[in-house]
Short mmCIF file of C-alpha atoms and ligand atoms in Angstrom, two decimals:
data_model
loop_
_atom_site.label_atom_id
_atom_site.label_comp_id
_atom_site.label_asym_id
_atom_site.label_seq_id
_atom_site.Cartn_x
_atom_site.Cartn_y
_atom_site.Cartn_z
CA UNK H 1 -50.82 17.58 8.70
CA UNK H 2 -49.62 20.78 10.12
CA UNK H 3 -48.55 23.71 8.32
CA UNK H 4 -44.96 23.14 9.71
CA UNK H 5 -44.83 19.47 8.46
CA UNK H 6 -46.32 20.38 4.83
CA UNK H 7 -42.81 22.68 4.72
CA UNK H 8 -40.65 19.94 6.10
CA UNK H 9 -38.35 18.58 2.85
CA UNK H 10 -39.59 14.76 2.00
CA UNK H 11 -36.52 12.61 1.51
CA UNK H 12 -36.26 9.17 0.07
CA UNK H 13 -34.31 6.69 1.65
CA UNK H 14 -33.08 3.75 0.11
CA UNK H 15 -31.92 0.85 2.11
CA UNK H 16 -29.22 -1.40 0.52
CA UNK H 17 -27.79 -2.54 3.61
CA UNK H 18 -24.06 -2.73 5.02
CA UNK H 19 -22.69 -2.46 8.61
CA UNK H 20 -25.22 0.89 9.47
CA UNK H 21 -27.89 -1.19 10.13
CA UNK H 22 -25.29 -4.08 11.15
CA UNK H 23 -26.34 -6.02 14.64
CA UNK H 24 -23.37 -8.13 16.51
CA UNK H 25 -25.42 -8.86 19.18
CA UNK H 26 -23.14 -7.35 22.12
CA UNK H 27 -21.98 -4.06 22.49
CA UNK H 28 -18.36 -5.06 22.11
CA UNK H 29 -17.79 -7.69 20.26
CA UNK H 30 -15.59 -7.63 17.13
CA UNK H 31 -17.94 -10.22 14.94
CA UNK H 32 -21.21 -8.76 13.44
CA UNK H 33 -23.46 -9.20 10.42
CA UNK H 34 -24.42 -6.02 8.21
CA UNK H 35 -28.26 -6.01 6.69
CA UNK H 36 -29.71 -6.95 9.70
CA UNK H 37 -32.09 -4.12 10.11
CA UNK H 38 -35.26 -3.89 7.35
CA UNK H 39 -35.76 0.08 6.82
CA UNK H 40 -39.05 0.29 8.20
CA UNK H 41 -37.70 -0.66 11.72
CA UNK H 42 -34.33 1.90 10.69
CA UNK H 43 -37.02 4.80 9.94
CA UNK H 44 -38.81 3.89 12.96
CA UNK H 45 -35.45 4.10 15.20
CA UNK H 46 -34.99 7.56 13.33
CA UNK H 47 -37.89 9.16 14.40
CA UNK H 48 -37.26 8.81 17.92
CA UNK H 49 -34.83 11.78 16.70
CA UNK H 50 -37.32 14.51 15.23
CA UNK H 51 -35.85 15.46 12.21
CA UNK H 52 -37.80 18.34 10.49
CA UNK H 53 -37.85 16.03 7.24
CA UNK H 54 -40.70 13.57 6.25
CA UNK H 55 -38.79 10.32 5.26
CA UNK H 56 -40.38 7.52 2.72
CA UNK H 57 -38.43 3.81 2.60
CA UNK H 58 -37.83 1.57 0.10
CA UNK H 59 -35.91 -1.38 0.43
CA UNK H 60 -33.82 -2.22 -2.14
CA UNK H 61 -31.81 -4.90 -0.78
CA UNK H 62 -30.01 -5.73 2.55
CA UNK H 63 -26.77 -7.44 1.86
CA UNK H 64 -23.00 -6.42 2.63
CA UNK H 65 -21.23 -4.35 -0.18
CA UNK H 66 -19.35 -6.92 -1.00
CA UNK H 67 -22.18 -8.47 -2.73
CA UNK H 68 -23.50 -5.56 -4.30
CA UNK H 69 -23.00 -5.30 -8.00
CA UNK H 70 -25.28 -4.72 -11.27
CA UNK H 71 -28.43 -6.09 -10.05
CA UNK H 72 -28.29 -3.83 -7.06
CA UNK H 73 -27.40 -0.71 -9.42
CA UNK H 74 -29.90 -1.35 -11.59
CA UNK H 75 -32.78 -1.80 -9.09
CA UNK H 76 -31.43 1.58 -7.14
CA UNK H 77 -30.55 3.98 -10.25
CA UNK H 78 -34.16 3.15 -11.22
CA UNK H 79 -36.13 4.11 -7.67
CA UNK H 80 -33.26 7.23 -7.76
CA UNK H 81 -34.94 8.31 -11.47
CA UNK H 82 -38.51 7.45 -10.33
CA UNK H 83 -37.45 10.01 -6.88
CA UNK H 84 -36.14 12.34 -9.14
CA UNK H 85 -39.60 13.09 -11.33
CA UNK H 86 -41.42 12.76 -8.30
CA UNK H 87 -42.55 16.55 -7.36
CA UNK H 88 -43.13 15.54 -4.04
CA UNK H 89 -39.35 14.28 -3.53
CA UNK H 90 -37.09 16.66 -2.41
CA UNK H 91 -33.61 14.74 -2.06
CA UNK H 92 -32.54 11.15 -2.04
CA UNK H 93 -30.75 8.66 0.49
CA UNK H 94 -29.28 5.68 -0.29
CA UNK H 95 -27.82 3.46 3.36
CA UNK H 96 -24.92 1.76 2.12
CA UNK H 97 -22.05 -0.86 3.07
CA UNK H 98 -18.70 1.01 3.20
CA UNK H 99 -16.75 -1.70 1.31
CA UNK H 100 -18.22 -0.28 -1.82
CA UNK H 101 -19.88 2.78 -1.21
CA UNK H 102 -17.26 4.55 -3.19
CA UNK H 103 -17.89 2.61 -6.26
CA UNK H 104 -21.57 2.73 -6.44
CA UNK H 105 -21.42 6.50 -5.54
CA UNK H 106 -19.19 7.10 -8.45
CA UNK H 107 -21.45 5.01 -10.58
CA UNK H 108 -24.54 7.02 -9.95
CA UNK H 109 -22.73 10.03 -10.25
CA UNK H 110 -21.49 9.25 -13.54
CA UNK H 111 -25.34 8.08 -14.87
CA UNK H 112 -27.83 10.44 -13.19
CA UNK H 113 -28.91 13.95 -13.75
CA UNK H 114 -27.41 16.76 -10.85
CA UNK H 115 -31.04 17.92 -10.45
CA UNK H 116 -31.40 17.07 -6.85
CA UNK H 117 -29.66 15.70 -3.38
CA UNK H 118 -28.09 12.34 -3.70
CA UNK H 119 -26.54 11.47 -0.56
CA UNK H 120 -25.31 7.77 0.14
CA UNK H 121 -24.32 6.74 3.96
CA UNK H 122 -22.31 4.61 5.30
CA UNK H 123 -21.35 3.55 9.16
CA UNK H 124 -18.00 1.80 10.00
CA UNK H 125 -19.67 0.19 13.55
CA UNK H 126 -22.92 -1.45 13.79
CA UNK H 127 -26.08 -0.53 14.98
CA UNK H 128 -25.75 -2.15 18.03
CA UNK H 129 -21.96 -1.42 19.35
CA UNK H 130 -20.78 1.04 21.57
CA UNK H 131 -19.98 4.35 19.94
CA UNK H 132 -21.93 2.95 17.04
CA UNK H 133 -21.86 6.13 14.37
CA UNK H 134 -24.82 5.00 11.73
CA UNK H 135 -27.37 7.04 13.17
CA UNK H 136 -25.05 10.50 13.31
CA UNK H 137 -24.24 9.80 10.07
CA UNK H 138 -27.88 9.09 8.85
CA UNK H 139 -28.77 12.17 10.54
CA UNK H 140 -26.39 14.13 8.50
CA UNK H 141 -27.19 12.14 5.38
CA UNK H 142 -30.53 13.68 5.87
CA UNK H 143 -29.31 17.55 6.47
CA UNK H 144 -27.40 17.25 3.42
CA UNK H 145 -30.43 15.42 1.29
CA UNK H 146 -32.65 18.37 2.39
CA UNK H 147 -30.88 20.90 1.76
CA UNK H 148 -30.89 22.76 -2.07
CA UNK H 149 -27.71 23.97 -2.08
CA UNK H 150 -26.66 19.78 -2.47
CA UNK H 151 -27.79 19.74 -5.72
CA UNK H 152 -25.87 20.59 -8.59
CA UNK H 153 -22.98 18.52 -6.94
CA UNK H 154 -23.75 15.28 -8.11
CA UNK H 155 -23.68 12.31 -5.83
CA UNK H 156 -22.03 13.04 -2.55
CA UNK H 157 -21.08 10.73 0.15
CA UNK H 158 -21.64 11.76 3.97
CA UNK H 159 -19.25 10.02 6.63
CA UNK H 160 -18.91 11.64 10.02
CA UNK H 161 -19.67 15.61 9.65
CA UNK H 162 -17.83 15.39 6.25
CA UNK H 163 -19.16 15.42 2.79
CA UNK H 164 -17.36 14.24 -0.36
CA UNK H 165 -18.37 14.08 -3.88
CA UNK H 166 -18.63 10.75 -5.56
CA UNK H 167 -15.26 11.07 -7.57
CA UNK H 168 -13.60 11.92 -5.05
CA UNK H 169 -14.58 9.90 -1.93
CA UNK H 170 -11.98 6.89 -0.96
CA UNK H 171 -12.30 4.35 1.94
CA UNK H 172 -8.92 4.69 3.72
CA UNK H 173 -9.59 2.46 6.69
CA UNK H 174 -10.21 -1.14 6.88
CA UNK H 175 -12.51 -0.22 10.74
CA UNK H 176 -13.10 2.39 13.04
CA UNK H 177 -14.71 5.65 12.92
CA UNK H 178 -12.20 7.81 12.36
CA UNK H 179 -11.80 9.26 8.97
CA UNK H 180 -12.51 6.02 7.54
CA UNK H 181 -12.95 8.09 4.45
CA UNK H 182 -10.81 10.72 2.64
CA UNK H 183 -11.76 12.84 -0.68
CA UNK H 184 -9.12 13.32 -3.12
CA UNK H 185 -7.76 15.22 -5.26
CA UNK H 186 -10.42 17.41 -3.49
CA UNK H 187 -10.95 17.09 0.46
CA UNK H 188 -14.50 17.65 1.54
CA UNK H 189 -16.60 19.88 -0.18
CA UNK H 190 -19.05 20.30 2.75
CA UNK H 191 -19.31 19.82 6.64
CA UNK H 192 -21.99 19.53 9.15
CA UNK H 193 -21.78 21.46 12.22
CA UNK H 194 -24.56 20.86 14.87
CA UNK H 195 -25.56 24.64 13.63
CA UNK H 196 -24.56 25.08 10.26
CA UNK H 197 -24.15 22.91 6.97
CA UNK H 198 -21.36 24.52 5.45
CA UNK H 199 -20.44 24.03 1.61
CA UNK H 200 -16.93 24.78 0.48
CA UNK H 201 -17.60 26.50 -3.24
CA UNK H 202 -19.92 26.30 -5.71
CA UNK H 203 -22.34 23.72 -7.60
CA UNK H 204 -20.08 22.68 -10.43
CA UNK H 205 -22.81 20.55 -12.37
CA UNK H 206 -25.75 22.79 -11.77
CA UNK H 207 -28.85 21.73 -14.53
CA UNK H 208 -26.01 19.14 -15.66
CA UNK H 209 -28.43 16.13 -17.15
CA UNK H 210 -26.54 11.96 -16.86
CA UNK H 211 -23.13 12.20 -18.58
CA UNK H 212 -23.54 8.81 -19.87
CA UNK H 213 -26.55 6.41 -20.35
CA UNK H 214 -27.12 3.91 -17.55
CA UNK H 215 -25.35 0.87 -19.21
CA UNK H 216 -28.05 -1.70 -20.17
CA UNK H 217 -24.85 -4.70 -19.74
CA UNK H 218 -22.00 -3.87 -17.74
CA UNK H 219 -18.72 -5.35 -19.04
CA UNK H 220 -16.54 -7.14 -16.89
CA UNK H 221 -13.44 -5.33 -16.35
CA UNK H 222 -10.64 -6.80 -13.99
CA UNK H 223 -8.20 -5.12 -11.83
CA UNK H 224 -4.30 -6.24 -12.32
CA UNK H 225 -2.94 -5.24 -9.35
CA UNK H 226 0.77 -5.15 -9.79
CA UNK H 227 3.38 -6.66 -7.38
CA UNK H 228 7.26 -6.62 -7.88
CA UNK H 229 8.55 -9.66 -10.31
CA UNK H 230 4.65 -10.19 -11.73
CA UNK H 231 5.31 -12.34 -14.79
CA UNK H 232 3.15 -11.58 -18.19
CA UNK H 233 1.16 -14.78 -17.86
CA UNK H 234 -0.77 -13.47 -15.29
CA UNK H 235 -2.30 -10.59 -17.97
CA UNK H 236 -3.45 -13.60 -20.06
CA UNK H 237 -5.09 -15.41 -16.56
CA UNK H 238 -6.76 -12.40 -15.42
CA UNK H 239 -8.80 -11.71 -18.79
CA UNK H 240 -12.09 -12.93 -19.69
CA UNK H 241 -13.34 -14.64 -22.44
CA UNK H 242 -13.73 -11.53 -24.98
CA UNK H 243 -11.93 -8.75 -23.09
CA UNK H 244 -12.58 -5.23 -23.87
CA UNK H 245 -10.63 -3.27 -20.69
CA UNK H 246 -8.72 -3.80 -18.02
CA UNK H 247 -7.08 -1.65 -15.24
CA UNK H 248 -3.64 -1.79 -14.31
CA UNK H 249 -3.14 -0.98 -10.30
CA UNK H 250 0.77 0.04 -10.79
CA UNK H 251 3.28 0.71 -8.88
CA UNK H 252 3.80 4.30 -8.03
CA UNK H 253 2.72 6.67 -10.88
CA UNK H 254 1.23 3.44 -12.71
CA UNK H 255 4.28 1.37 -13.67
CA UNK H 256 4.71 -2.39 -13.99
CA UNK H 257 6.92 -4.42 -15.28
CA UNK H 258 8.18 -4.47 -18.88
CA UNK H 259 6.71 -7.82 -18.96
CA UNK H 260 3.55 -6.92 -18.41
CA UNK H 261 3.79 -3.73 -20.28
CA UNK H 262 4.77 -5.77 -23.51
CA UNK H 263 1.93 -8.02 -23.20
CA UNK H 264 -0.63 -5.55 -22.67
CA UNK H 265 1.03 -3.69 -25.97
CA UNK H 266 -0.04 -7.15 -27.37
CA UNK H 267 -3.65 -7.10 -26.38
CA UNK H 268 -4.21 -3.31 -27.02
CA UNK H 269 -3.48 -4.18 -30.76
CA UNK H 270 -6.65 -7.14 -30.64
CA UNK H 271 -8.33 -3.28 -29.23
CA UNK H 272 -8.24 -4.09 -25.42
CA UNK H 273 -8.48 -0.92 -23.66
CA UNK H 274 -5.32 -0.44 -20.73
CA UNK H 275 -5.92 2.07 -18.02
CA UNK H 276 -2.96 2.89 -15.66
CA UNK H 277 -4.04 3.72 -12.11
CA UNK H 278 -1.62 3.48 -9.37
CA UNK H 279 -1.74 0.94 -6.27
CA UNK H 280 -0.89 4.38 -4.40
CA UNK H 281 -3.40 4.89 -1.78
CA UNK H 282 -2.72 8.88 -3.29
CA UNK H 283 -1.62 11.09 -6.10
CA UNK H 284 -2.31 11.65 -9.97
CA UNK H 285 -0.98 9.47 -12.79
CA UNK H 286 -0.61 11.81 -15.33
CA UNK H 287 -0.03 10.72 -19.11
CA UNK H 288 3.80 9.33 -19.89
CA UNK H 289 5.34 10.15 -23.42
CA UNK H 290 5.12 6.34 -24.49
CA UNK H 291 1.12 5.98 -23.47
CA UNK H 292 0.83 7.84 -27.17
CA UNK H 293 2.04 4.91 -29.19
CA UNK H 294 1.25 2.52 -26.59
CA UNK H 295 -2.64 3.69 -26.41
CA UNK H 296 -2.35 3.46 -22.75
CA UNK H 297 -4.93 5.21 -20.78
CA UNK H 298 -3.92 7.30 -17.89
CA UNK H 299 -6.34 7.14 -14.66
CA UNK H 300 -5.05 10.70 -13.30
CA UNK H 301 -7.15 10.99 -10.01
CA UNK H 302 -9.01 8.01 -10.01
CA UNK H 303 -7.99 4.84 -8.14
CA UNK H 304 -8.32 1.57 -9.72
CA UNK H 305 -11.78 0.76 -8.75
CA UNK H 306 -13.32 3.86 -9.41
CA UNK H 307 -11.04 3.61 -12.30
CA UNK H 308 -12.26 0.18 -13.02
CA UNK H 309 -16.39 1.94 -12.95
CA UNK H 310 -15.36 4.49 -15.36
CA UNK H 311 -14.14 2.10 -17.83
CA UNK H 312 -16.88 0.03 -17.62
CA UNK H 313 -19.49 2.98 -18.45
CA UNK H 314 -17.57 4.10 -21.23
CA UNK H 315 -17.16 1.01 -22.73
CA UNK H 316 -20.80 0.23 -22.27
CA UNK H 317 -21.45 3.43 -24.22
CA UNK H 318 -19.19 2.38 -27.29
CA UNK H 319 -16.78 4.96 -26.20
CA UNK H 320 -13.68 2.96 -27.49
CA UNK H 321 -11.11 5.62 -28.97
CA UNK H 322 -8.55 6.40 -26.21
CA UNK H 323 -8.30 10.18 -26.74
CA UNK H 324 -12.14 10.33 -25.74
CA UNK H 325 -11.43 7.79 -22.76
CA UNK H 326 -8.43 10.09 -21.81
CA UNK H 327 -11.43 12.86 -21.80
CA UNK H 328 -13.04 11.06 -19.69
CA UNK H 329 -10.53 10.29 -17.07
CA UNK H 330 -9.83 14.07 -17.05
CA UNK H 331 -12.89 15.53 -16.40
CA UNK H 332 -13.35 16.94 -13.43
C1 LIG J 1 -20.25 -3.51 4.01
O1 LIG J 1 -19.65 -2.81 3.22
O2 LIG J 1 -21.38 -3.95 3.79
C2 LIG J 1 -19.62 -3.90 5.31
C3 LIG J 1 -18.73 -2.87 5.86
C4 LIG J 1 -19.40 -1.57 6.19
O3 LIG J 1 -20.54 -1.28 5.88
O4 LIG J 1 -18.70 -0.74 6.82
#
C-alpha cells in the first residue's frame, strides 16, 4: 500500500438497498425494481471513479424502504456501533431507499453517539436510467463521510450537493431529482461543490454520546391522519391491542375534530400518549393552552413520521410523563 493510500479516510458502507442501486432494465422506462445491485458489484462500479477513500461493504439487506423496519434497524445500528469502535473506520455510509430514509436517519440519530460521520444516501432514479443520480450522490455521501468536520452533527442525509441533518431532512417529492428532499425548520447545513465541502455553522453535538438507548422492542405507534368529518370510531380502529401512543397528523397547526379530540381525552386518561403533528407538508405546532389539561403532546418541528420515531424511542425508554416527552419534541 502506498503512502498516499495509508492517508486515504476508510469509510464503511452499508448497503440496505432502495432505488440507488435500482435496475429497470431500459434507460427510460418508468417501471423498475430497487435492491437489485449486491454492494460488492456497487463498490466495484465506484471505483471506476477514484475516490481518495478506501471503502469496506457490508450488506445489510437489499429491499425497498418500504419494507424496512426493526429488523433492518437493528441489524444496521449494530454494524454502525461495531464501525464506530473500529480505529481503523473513519466515517460511515449507509445506501438507502428514499421512501424512508428520513425515518431511519432520524432513528439513528436519536440512538447513536455524534463521534463520527454518519451519512445515509439515497437516489430518486435507478442505476440504470438516464440521468440516473445514485452515483453523484454516493460520491458525495463519501466526501461528507470522510470528512471530520461531519462529526459532531449527528446523522446527516446527502441528496444532490445538499446535506441535511437527520431531524430535519423531509422527502418532498414522490420522483425526480430535483430537490426531492428539503430540511426544515433548518435548510441544509452543508453543500458539496466540485471544489469545496462547505458546512453552514458549527457541530452542535460535538462528544454528544446516544440520547436514548437503542430500544430492545419497538412499540407500535400508528399515525391518525386526519381528514375533514373523521368520526371518533376511527381512533378506536386505528389502535392496537394495548396502546401506549399514537400520533395525530392534523389539520393545519394539529387540529381535528372535536370528535376525535374527545375520544383521545378518553384514552389519554387509560395513559395513552397523543402527539399533535400537522398533515402540513411545513411549519411548527407549537403547544395550545388546552394541551395542559388535555396532556396533549405537541410535535413542534417534527412531521408525523419522524414524529411517530420519536415517540416510539421514548416510550421504549419508559419516558411516559408528557412534560419530559414535550422535552423531547423540543430539543433541537
Ligand atoms: C425505496 O425507498 O426503496 C424506493 C424509492 C427510492 O429509493 O427512491
Amino acid at each position: 500500500m502506498s503512502e498516499k493510500n495509508t492517508k486515504q479516510p476508510t469509510i464503511r458502507v452499508l448497503a440496505t438497498g432502495g432505488t440507488i442501486v435500482g435496475m429497470a432494465g431500459s434507460a427510460t422506462r418508468h417501471e423498475y425494481l430497487p435492491g437489485q445491485i449486491g454492494i460488492d458489484d456497487w463498490l466495484g462500479r465506484v471505483a471506476e471513479f477514484g475516490l481518495p477513500a478506501q471503502m469496506l461493504g457490508t450488506q445489510i439487506a437489499n429491499i425497498g424502504s418500504e419494507d424496512i423496519g426493526p429488523a433492518v434497524w437493528t441489524a444496521l445500528h449494530g454494524a454502525i456501533l461495531e464501525a464506530m469502535t473500529d480505529d481503523a473506520v473513519d466515517g460511515i455510509v449507509i445506501t438507502h431507499g428514499t421512501d424512508t430514509a428520513e425515518e431511519t436517519a432520524f432513528l439513528l440519530d436519536l440512538t447513536l453517539p455524534a463521534r463520527k460521520p454518519i451519512v445515509i444516501v439515497g437516489a430518486m432514479r435507478p442505476a440504470d436510467a438516464v440521468g440516473s443520480d445514485g452515483m453523484r450522490n454516493f460520491v458525495n455521501a463519501v466526501r461528507v463521510a470522510s470528512d471530520p468536520g461531519a462529526s459532531g452533527r449527528g446523522v446527516l442525509l446527502v441528496m444532490g450537493d445538499r446535506v441535511l441533518a437527520a431531524r430535519d431532512a423531509r422527502k418532498v417529492r414522490t420522483r425526480g431529482t430535483d430537490d426531492a428532499f428539503r430540511g426544515f425548520p433548518r435548510g441544509s447545513i452543508g453543500l458539496v461543490t466540485p471544489a469545496a465541502l462547505e458546512w453552514f455553522g458549527n457541530p452542535w453535538r460535538e462528544g454528544e454520546d446516544a440520547r436514548y438507548a437503542y430500544p430492545t422492542a419497538m412499540p407500535e405507534v400508528p399515525i391518525l391522519y386526519i381528514g375533514a368529518g373523521m368520526t371518533a370510531e376511527l381512533v378506536d380502529r386505528i389502535l392496537p391491542a394495548n396502546p401506549s401512543g399514537i400520533v395525530v397528523a392534523g389539520v393545519g397547526e394539529g387540529n381535528m375534530p372535536n370528535a376525535v379530540r374527545e375520544r383521545l381525552i378518553e384514552h389519554r386518561k387509560n395513559g395513552l400518549i397523543v402527539v399533535r403533528a400537522s398533515r402540513v407538508d411545513e411549519g411548527l405546532v407549537d403547544r395550545e393552552p388546552e394541551d395542559d389539561p388535555n396532556g396533549f403532546i405537541a410535535a413542534r418541528a417534527l412531521n408525523p413520521q419522524k414524529s411517530r420515531v420519536l415517540l416510539m424511542v421514548l416510550i421504549a425508554s419508559g419516558i411516559a410523563d408528557a412534560a419530559s416527552i414535550q422535552k423531547a419534541f423540543d430539543q433541537p
